[in-house]
Short mmCIF file of C-alpha atoms in Angstrom, two decimals:
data_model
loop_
_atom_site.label_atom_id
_atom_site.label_comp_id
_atom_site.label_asym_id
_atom_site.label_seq_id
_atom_site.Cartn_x
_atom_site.Cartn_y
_atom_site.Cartn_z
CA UNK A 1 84.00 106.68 -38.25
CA UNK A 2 85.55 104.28 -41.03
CA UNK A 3 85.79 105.80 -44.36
CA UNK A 4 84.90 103.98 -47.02
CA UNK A 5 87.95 103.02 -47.94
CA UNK A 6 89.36 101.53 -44.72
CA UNK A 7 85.86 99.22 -45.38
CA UNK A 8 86.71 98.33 -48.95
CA UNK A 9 90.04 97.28 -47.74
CA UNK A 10 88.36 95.26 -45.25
CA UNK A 11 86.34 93.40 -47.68
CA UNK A 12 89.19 92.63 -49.96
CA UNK A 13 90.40 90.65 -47.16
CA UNK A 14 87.88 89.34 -45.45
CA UNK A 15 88.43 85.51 -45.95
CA UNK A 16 90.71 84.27 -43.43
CA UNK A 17 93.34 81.17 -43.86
CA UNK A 18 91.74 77.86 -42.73
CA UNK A 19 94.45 75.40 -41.83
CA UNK A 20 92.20 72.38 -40.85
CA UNK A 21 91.30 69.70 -43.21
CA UNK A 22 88.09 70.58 -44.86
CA UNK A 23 86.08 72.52 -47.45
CA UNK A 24 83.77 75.51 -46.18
CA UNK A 25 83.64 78.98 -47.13
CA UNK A 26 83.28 81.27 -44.17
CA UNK A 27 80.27 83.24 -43.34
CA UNK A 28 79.69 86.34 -41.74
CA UNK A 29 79.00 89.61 -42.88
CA UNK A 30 81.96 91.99 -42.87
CA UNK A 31 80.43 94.69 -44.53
CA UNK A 32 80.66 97.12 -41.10
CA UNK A 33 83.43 95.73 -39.69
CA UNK A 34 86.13 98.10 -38.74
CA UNK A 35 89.80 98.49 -39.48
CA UNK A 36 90.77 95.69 -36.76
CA UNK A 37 87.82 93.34 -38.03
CA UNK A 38 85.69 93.74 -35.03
CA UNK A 39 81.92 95.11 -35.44
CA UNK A 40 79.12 96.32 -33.01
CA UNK A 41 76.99 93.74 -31.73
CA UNK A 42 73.90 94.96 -32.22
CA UNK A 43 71.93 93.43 -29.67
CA UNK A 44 68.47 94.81 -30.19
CA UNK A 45 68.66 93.12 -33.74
CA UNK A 46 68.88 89.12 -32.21
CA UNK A 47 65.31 87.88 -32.14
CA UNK A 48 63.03 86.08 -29.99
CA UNK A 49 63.75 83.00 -31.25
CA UNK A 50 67.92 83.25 -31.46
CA UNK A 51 67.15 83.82 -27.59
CA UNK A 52 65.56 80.87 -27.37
CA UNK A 53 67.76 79.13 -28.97
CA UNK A 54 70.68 80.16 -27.31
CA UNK A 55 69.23 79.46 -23.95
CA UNK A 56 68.27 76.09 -25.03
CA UNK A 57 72.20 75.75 -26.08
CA UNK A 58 72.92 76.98 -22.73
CA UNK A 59 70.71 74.34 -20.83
CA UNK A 60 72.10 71.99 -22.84
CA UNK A 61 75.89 72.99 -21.99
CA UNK A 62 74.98 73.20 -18.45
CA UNK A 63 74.07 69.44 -18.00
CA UNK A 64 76.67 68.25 -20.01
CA UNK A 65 80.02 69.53 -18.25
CA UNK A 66 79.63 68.84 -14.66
CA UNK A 67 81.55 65.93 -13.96
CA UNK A 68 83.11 66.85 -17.42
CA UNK A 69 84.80 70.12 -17.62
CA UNK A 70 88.10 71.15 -15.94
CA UNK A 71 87.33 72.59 -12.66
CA UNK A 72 88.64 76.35 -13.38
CA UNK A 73 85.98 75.72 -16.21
CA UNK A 74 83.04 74.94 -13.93
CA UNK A 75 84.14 77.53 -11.23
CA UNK A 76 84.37 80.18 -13.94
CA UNK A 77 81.29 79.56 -15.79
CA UNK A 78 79.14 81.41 -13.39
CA UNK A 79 80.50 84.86 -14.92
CA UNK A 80 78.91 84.59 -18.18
CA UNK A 81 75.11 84.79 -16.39
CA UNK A 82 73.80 84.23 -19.86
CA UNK A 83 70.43 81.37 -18.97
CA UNK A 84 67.98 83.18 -20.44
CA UNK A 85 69.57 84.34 -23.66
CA UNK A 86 72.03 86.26 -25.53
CA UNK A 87 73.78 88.50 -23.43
CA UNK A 88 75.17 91.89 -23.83
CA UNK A 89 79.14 92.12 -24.74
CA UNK A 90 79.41 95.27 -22.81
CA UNK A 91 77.94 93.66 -19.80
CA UNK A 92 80.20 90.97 -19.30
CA UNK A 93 83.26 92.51 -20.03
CA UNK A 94 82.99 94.75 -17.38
CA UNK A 95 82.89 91.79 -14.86
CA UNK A 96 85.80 90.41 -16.98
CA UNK A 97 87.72 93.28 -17.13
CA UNK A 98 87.23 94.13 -13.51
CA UNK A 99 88.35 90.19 -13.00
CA UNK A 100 91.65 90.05 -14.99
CA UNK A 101 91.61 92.81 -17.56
CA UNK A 102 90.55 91.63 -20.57
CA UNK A 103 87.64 92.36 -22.61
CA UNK A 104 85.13 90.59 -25.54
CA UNK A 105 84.98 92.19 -28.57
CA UNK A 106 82.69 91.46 -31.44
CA UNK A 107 83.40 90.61 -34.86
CA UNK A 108 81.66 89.26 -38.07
CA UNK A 109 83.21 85.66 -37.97
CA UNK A 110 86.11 84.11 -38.94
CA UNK A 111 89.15 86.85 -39.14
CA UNK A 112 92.34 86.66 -40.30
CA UNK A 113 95.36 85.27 -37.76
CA UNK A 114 97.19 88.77 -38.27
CA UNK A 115 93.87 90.45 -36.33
CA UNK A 116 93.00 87.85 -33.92
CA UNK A 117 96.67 87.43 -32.96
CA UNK A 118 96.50 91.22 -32.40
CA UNK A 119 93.70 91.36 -30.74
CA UNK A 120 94.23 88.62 -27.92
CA UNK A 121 97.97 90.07 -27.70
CA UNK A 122 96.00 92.94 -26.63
CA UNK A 123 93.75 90.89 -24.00
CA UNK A 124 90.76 91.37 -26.29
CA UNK A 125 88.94 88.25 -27.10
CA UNK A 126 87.15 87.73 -30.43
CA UNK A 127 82.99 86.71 -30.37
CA UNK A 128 81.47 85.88 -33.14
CA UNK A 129 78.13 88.00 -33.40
CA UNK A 130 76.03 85.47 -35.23
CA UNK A 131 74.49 82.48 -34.10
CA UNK A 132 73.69 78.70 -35.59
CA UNK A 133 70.63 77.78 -36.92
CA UNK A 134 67.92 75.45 -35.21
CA UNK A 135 69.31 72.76 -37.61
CA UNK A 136 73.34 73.36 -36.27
CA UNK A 137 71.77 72.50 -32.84
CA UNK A 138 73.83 69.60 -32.09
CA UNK A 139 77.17 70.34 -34.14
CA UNK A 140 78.10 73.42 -35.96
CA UNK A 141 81.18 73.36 -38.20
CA UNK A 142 82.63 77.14 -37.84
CA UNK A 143 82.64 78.79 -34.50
CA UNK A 144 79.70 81.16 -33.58
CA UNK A 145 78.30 83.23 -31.03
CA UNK A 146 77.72 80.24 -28.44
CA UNK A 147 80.79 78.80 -29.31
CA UNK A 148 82.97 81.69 -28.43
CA UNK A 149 81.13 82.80 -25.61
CA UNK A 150 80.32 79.60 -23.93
CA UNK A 151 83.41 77.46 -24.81
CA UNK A 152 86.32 80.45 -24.67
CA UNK A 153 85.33 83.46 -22.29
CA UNK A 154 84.72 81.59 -18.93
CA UNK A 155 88.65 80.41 -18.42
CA UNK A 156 89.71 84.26 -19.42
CA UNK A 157 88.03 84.66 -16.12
CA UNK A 158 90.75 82.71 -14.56
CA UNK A 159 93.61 84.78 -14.17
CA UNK A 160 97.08 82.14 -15.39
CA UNK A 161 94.54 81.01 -18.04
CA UNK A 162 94.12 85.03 -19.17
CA UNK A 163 97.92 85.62 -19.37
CA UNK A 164 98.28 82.58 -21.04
CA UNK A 165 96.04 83.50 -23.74
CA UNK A 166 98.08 87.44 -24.46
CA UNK A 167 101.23 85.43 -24.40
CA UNK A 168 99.25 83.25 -26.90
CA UNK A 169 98.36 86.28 -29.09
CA UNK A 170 102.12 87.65 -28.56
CA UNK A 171 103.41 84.48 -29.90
CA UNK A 172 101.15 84.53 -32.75
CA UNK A 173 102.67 87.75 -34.27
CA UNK A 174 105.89 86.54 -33.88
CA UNK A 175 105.32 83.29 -35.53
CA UNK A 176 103.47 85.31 -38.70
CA UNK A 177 107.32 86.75 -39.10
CA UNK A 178 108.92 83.12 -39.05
CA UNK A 179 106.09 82.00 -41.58
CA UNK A 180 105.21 79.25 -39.10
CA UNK A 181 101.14 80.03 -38.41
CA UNK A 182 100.15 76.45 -39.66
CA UNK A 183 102.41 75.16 -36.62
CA UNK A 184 100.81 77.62 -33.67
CA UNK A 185 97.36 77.16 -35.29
CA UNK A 186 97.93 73.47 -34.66
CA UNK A 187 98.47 73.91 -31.01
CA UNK A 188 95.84 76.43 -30.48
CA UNK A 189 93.42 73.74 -31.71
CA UNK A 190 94.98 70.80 -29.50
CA UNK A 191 94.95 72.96 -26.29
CA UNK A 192 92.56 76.03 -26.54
CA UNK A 193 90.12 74.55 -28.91
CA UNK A 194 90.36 70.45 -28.09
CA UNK A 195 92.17 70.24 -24.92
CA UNK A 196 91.66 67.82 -22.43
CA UNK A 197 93.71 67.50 -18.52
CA UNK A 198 93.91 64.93 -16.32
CA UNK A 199 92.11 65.34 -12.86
CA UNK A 200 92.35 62.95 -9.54
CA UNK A 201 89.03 62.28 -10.88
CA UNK A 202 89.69 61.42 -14.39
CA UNK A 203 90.14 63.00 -18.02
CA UNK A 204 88.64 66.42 -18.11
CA UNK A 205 87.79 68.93 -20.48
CA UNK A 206 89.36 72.58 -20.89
CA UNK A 207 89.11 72.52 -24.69
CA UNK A 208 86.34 75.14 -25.70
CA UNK A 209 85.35 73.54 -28.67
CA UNK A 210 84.15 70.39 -26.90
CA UNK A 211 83.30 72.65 -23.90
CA UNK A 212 80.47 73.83 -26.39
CA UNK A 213 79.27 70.55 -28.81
CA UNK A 214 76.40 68.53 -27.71
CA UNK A 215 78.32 65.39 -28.69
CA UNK A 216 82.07 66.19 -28.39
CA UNK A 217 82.14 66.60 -24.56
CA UNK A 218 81.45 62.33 -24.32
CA UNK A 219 82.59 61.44 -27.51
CA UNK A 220 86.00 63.08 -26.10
CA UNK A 221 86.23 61.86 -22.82
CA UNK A 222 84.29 57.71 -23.28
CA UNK A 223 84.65 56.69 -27.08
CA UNK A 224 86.98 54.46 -27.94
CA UNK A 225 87.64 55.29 -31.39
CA UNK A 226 90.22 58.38 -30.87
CA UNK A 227 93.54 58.47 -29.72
CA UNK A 228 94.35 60.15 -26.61
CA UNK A 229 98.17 60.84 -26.30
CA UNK A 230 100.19 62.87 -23.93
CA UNK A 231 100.48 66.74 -24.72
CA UNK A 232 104.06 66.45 -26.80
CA UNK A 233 104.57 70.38 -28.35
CA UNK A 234 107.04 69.09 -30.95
CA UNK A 235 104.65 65.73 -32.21
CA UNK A 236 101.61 68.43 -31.95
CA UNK A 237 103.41 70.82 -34.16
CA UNK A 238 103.46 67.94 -37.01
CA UNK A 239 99.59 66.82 -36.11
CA UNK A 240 97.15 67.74 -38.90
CA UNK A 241 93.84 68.28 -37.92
CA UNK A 242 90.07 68.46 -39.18
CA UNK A 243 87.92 71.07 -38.59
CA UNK A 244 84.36 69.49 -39.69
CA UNK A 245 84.43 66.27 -37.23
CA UNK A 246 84.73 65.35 -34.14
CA UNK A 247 88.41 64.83 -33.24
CA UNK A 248 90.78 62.13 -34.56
CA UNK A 249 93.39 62.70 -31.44
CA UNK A 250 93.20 64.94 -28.75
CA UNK A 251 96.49 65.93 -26.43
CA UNK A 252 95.87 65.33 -22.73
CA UNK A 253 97.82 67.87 -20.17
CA UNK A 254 98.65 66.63 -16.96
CA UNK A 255 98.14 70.38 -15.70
CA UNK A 256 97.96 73.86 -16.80
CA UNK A 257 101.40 74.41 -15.45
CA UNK A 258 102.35 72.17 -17.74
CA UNK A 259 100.97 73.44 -20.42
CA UNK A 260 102.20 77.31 -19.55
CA UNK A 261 105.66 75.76 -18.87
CA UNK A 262 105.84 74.23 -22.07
CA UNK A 263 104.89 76.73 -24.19
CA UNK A 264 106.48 79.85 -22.83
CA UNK A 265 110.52 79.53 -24.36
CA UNK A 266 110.85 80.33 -28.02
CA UNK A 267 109.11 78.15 -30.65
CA UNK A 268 111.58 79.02 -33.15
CA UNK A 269 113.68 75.70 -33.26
CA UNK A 270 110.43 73.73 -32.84
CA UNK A 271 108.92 75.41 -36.09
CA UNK A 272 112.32 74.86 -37.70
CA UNK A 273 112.53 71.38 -36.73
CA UNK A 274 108.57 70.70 -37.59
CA UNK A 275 109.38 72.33 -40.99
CA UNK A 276 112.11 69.61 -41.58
CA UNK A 277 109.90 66.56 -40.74
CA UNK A 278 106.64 65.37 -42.20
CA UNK A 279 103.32 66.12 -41.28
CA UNK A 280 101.48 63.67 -39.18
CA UNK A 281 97.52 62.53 -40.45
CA UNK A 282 94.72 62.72 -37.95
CA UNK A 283 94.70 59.38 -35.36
CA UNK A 284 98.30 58.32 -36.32
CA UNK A 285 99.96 56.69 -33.23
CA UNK A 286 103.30 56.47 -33.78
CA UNK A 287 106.25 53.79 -33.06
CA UNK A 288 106.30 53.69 -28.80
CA UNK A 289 103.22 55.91 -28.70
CA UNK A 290 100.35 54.71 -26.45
CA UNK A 291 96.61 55.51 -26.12
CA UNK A 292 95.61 57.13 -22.94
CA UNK A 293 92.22 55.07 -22.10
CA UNK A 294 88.99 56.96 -22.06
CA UNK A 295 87.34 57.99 -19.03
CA UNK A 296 85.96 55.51 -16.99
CA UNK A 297 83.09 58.13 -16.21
CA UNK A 298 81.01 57.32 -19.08
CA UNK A 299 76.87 57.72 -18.20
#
């Protein structure tokens, strides 16, 4: 049991950096989170109508990213059995553990880089235990329950994907020593968060925060007003980002091999070298850049 110490310490430093462009304070209650900044879920305390509402994200989800989502997506996305509401945490990672040995934990919100880097180096992934209000329906700005359960846990099922994401987590400590977190946080949100791969059939999604927005998942793959450009880790490194829109520019893979291949040598000269060079705004193309067009898929 935590003393009350270990919680005060916790509380001190509950508000975790926030390296997009925008101005929000984060929510969450932190008062009985542990040490590592996860918390119980508490399932018995989500009511009738968070169910609902949940399940009505869910449906929602569900017709959106067929024909949209990454196939490892769609094939994983069965795991989760969540239709009819919140699930339990405990539940599913026992089929996730039992599929490539990682586990969902729960925590208060937003945490620190220093714990979440911890905790996925330790193939535990972070769920938020609150969920959006009826008004957040069709865009929320900070990630909650459906969020991280909806847009992040089904590819963890998916065993490359899974080892990808402790590598991910391994990388993140290291690059807390180089001070260089704005630079990995960048490419976390490009690939993990607002990732998008090219299929025989088109652009798809792997991204889980348009795998879970209402709006994103076309707005990503049909509209014509962001840039598309091919996944570049040095020019991501430099690419700010917001975190209260929909997305300026989003990096398109041509596989996840690429994208593992890429990313597993040491970042250390590509921090040093992003360091040297200036920071690149939201839906700059540069000199010799071109757009990737949308999707011709658009319904």
């Amino acid at each position: 049991m935590k003393t009350s110490s270990a919680r005060d310490q916790v509380a001190a430093a509950t508000t975790p950096v926030i390296y997009g462009e925008a101005s929000i304070t984060p929510r969450g209650d932190y008062a009985q989170a542990h040490a590592d900044y996860t918390c119980d879920q508490h399932w018995e305390r989500y009511t009738p109508a968070e169910h609902a509402l949940f399940a009505r994200l869910y449906a929602r989800q569900m017709a959106l990213v067929p024909g949209r989502a990454c196939e490892e997506f769609l094939h994983a996305l069965g795991h989760l059995a969540a239709a009819d509401g919140i699930p339990r945490f405990a539940d599913i990672t026992l089929r996730l553990r039992a599929a490539t040995g990682w586990e969902i934990v729960a925590v208060p919100g937003l945490i620190p880089e220093h714990a979440f880097f911890r905790l996925l180096s330790s193939r535990r992934f972070p769920v938020t235990v609150w969920l959006r209000k009826p008004e957040e329906f069709d865009y929320i700005v900070e990630p909650d329950l459906f969020h991280d359960l909806f847009g992040h846990v089904p590819l963890l099922f998916e065993p490359a994907f899974a080892d990808y994401m402790q590598a991910f987590g391994a990388g993140g400590l290291k690059a807390e020593g180089l001070d260089a977190l704005q630079y990995l946080a960048r490419l976390y949100w490009y690939t993990v968060e607002f990732g998008l791969i090219r299929s025989a059939q088109g652009l798809r999604i792997y991204g889980a925060g348009i795998l879970s927005s209402g709006g994103e998942v076309e707005y990503s793959l049909h509209s014509p007003k962001p840039r598309r450009l091919p996944f570049d880790v040095p020019r991501l490194l430099r690419s700010r980002y917001r975190i209260d829109d929909y997305q300026a520019t989003y990096f398109v893979i041509d596989s996840f091999a690429q994208l593992f291949d890429a990313t597993a040598p040491d970042f250390t000269p590509l921090y040093l070298r992003a360091a040297s060079q200036p920071d690149i705004a939201p839906g700059t193309v540069l000199p010799g850049e071109h757009d990737i067009a949308p999707d011709a898929g658009a319904s």
